[in-house]
XYZ file of C-alpha atoms in Angstrom:
279
model
C -24.652 -19.414 -12.153
C -21.058 -19.165 -13.310
C -18.575 -17.695 -10.855
C -15.974 -15.371 -12.298
C -12.763 -14.875 -10.405
C -11.981 -11.170 -10.001
C -8.929 -10.427 -7.906
C -10.056 -6.818 -7.379
C -12.856 -8.127 -5.132
C -10.293 -9.181 -2.527
C -8.505 -7.083 0.080
C -5.121 -5.554 -0.748
C -3.339 -8.145 1.400
C -5.215 -11.004 -0.293
C -4.395 -9.564 -3.721
C -0.756 -9.286 -2.662
C -0.614 -12.911 -1.546
C -2.430 -14.295 -4.624
C -0.265 -12.333 -7.040
C 2.899 -13.304 -5.177
C 2.040 -17.014 -5.218
C 1.133 -17.078 -8.902
C 4.006 -14.855 -10.006
C 6.645 -16.461 -7.820
C 5.483 -19.954 -8.809
C 5.747 -19.124 -12.496
C 9.176 -17.508 -12.170
C 10.622 -20.332 -10.068
C 9.180 -23.012 -12.353
C 10.608 -21.254 -15.390
C 14.068 -20.941 -13.843
C 14.123 -24.584 -12.751
C 12.800 -25.962 -16.042
C 15.602 -24.673 -18.268
C 17.875 -21.749 -18.969
C 15.712 -20.856 -21.973
C 12.498 -20.525 -19.994
C 14.452 -18.407 -17.492
C 15.626 -16.300 -20.426
C 12.083 -15.755 -21.737
C 10.606 -14.931 -18.315
C 13.276 -12.461 -17.264
C 13.410 -10.925 -20.733
C 9.667 -10.252 -20.427
C 10.065 -8.808 -16.919
C 12.858 -6.565 -18.170
C 10.754 -5.349 -21.095
C 7.715 -4.549 -18.942
C 9.857 -2.881 -16.262
C 11.740 -0.688 -18.706
C 8.586 0.388 -20.540
C 7.070 1.178 -17.153
C 10.076 3.336 -16.246
C 9.825 5.287 -19.495
C 6.072 5.715 -19.049
C 6.613 7.153 -15.579
C 9.330 9.453 -16.911
C 6.793 10.736 -19.436
C 4.436 11.691 -16.599
C 7.117 14.097 -15.394
C 7.340 15.755 -18.800
C 10.363 13.807 -20.030
C 10.501 12.379 -23.550
C 12.724 9.301 -23.519
C 12.871 6.968 -26.512
C 10.530 4.339 -25.068
C 10.544 1.736 -27.814
C 14.166 2.140 -28.883
C 15.414 2.306 -25.285
C 13.545 -0.893 -24.422
C 14.864 -2.538 -27.596
C 18.423 -1.667 -26.554
C 17.782 -2.984 -23.049
C 16.530 -6.288 -24.412
C 19.459 -6.416 -26.832
C 21.942 -6.089 -23.972
C 20.084 -8.782 -22.019
C 20.051 -11.142 -25.019
C 23.712 -10.563 -25.780
C 24.811 -11.162 -22.188
C 22.804 -14.388 -22.091
C 24.231 -15.673 -25.361
C 27.781 -14.773 -24.317
C 27.362 -16.594 -21.002
C 25.884 -19.570 -22.889
C 28.991 -19.457 -25.107
C 26.819 -19.087 -28.198
C 28.411 -15.707 -28.887
C 31.937 -14.372 -28.403
C 32.312 -11.613 -25.842
C 33.857 -9.331 -28.506
C 30.319 -8.650 -29.707
C 29.713 -6.637 -26.540
C 31.398 -3.798 -28.439
C 28.318 -3.599 -30.664
C 26.451 -2.159 -27.684
C 28.341 1.139 -27.850
C 27.469 2.139 -31.443
C 23.903 0.885 -30.972
C 23.428 3.007 -27.851
C 25.012 5.988 -29.603
C 22.134 5.908 -32.096
C 20.028 7.549 -29.371
C 21.768 10.830 -30.157
C 21.092 10.506 -33.894
C 17.400 9.752 -33.349
C 16.933 12.681 -31.000
C 18.678 15.003 -33.449
C 15.809 14.491 -35.901
C 13.017 14.896 -33.328
C 11.992 18.488 -34.069
C 9.272 18.567 -31.414
C 11.669 17.975 -28.497
C 12.317 21.192 -26.595
C 14.826 19.532 -24.265
C 16.326 16.682 -26.301
C 19.218 16.015 -23.926
C 16.831 15.472 -21.033
C 15.127 12.778 -23.101
C 18.507 11.324 -24.011
C 19.515 11.237 -20.352
C 16.329 9.430 -19.326
C 16.695 6.962 -22.184
C 20.192 6.106 -20.967
C 18.955 5.961 -17.364
C 16.289 3.400 -18.293
C 18.979 1.205 -19.840
C 21.421 1.557 -16.960
C 18.862 1.417 -14.136
C 16.683 -1.438 -15.474
C 18.317 -3.363 -18.327
C 21.877 -3.604 -17.029
C 20.942 -5.181 -13.638
C 18.776 -7.829 -15.341
C 21.602 -8.519 -17.786
C 24.027 -8.932 -14.888
C 21.741 -11.642 -13.499
C 22.817 -13.726 -16.500
C 26.417 -13.394 -15.399
C 25.502 -14.388 -11.852
C 23.600 -17.460 -13.066
C 26.634 -18.687 -15.043
C 29.290 -17.537 -12.551
C 30.161 -20.858 -10.889
C 31.512 -23.071 -13.664
C 30.220 -21.520 -16.862
C 26.964 -23.498 -16.883
C 23.510 -22.283 -15.908
C 22.632 -22.705 -12.218
C 19.032 -21.826 -11.460
C 19.817 -22.130 -7.753
C 21.605 -18.778 -7.764
C 18.695 -16.929 -9.371
C 15.969 -18.720 -7.429
C 17.917 -18.462 -4.172
C 18.493 -14.735 -4.601
C 14.796 -14.236 -5.344
C 13.771 -16.260 -2.291
C 16.004 -14.117 -0.089
C 14.642 -10.924 -1.653
C 11.037 -12.041 -1.279
C 11.658 -13.178 2.305
C 13.214 -9.812 3.084
C 10.283 -7.913 1.536
C 7.685 -10.078 3.283
C 9.437 -9.920 6.646
C 9.762 -6.151 6.380
C 6.095 -5.779 5.382
C 4.666 -7.839 8.240
C 7.133 -6.664 10.893
C 6.614 -3.058 9.847
C 2.830 -3.440 9.901
C 2.881 -5.056 13.348
C 5.714 -3.272 15.137
C 6.757 -0.336 12.954
C 7.227 2.884 14.930
C 10.693 4.270 14.197
C 10.839 5.831 10.738
C 13.631 4.541 8.516
C 13.744 7.293 5.881
C 10.654 9.433 6.388
C 11.529 12.055 3.763
C 11.409 9.437 1.005
C 9.165 6.674 2.352
C 7.062 7.594 5.404
C 5.714 4.050 5.939
C 9.069 2.255 6.146
C 10.413 1.648 9.633
C 13.552 0.325 11.300
C 11.453 -2.418 12.892
C 10.299 -3.520 9.461
C 13.849 -3.467 8.125
C 15.080 -5.595 11.034
C 12.231 -8.048 10.455
C 13.174 -8.237 6.786
C 16.841 -8.760 7.639
C 15.986 -11.604 10.015
C 13.840 -13.439 7.459
C 16.470 -12.883 4.754
C 19.287 -14.359 6.867
C 17.082 -17.290 7.913
C 16.239 -17.944 4.268
C 19.920 -17.733 3.280
C 20.720 -20.367 5.906
C 17.982 -22.709 4.657
C 19.142 -22.259 1.065
C 22.717 -23.115 2.032
C 21.449 -26.497 3.255
C 19.831 -27.381 -0.066
C 21.459 -25.244 -2.778
C 25.071 -26.280 -2.378
C 26.200 -24.963 -5.743
C 28.009 -22.232 -3.794
C 29.444 -22.394 -0.217
C 27.372 -21.455 2.811
C 29.285 -18.222 3.451
C 28.434 -16.975 -0.022
C 24.721 -17.414 0.625
C 25.076 -15.301 3.762
C 26.980 -12.679 1.761
C 24.236 -12.636 -0.873
C 21.729 -12.282 1.963
C 23.671 -9.297 3.323
C 23.845 -7.714 -0.123
C 20.099 -8.077 -0.609
C 19.304 -6.709 2.854
C 21.327 -3.540 2.229
C 21.100 -3.003 -1.532
C 17.507 -4.244 -1.697
C 16.417 -1.734 0.951
C 18.167 1.097 -0.865
C 16.662 -0.076 -4.153
C 13.214 0.233 -2.605
C 14.020 3.705 -1.250
C 15.437 4.896 -4.564
C 12.327 3.788 -6.436
C 10.212 5.517 -3.771
C 12.254 8.680 -4.346
C 11.622 8.402 -8.082
C 7.856 7.939 -7.595
C 7.770 10.757 -5.040
C 9.433 13.101 -7.535
C 6.529 12.600 -9.949
C 3.862 12.393 -7.224
C 2.545 8.855 -7.748
C 1.995 5.982 -5.322
C 2.624 2.902 -7.505
C 4.709 2.480 -10.625
C 1.812 0.723 -12.365
C -1.172 -1.598 -11.989
C 0.172 -4.693 -13.697
C 0.569 -6.686 -10.472
C -2.503 -6.511 -8.190
C -1.540 -5.817 -4.587
C 2.020 -4.940 -5.591
C 1.610 -2.066 -8.037
C 3.814 -2.285 -11.102
C 6.799 -4.354 -12.144
C 9.259 -1.835 -10.766
C 7.485 -1.908 -7.404
C 8.042 -5.662 -7.268
C 11.597 -5.784 -8.610
C 13.063 -2.513 -7.317
C 15.192 -4.329 -4.746
C 16.569 -6.656 -7.407
C 17.596 -3.761 -9.642
C 20.108 -2.518 -7.089
C 21.067 -5.923 -5.669
C 21.855 -7.652 -8.991
C 25.026 -5.652 -9.820
C 26.481 -6.342 -6.371
C 25.552 -10.043 -6.481
C 27.062 -10.489 -9.951
C 30.258 -8.645 -8.999
C 30.589 -10.631 -5.767
C 30.147 -14.020 -7.467
C 32.467 -13.125 -10.344
C 35.246 -11.823 -8.085
C 34.993 -14.385 -5.289
């Protein structure tokens, strides 16, 4: 009798762990292998996340340009990667502005749209909220000396995952004091403190092995992820609450959708990129 693996037969925690191990292993391996495998993996994550955002917006009656908005998001990601790789001059960033302006032209000819500017706004929001943070990760990865350093991407992800895991288990075990009950009733201060502790511990361990940046910068990145990552989670919860859904999707068993898994990164990435570029 042939046994078929079906992840849905496992508990939610088991599904969460299995998905995390497979997904994290694939992402880390891709980042370590080469800058091009990193590019493909994060381009795919961006595409799925942005399409997911537009799909959720549609549930609330909005009509964003799903395909064109995602195309523009991927275009910005590709351009930022090629500029950082020095395969493209940064002057080509100016092409983004006329390309994005085409959203207005397309909506002008959509006769069925009763509120075209609402759709335009959500199309822009999908680009700014999802595509821009992923594109800024490219700048963070090349921020040290102009060459690709997987350590920055992998290290930031390890800290984020440690923070999420610490918050989940500490909140489940000790959570009593609500962190932001109006938006996310299950999140607690105890969980947040547990996440902060695991994030700082992970940042310290990374500073021992990933010496591409000084130790103090790893602690700063840890602090950014603790604060911005928590707010990123709350903001996505606010978005889901506004359209009365629990998970952003079902693409990642035990985790929901892509935005559920990468919501903390969406808000952390701009701060990490700005920090590494400035300091």
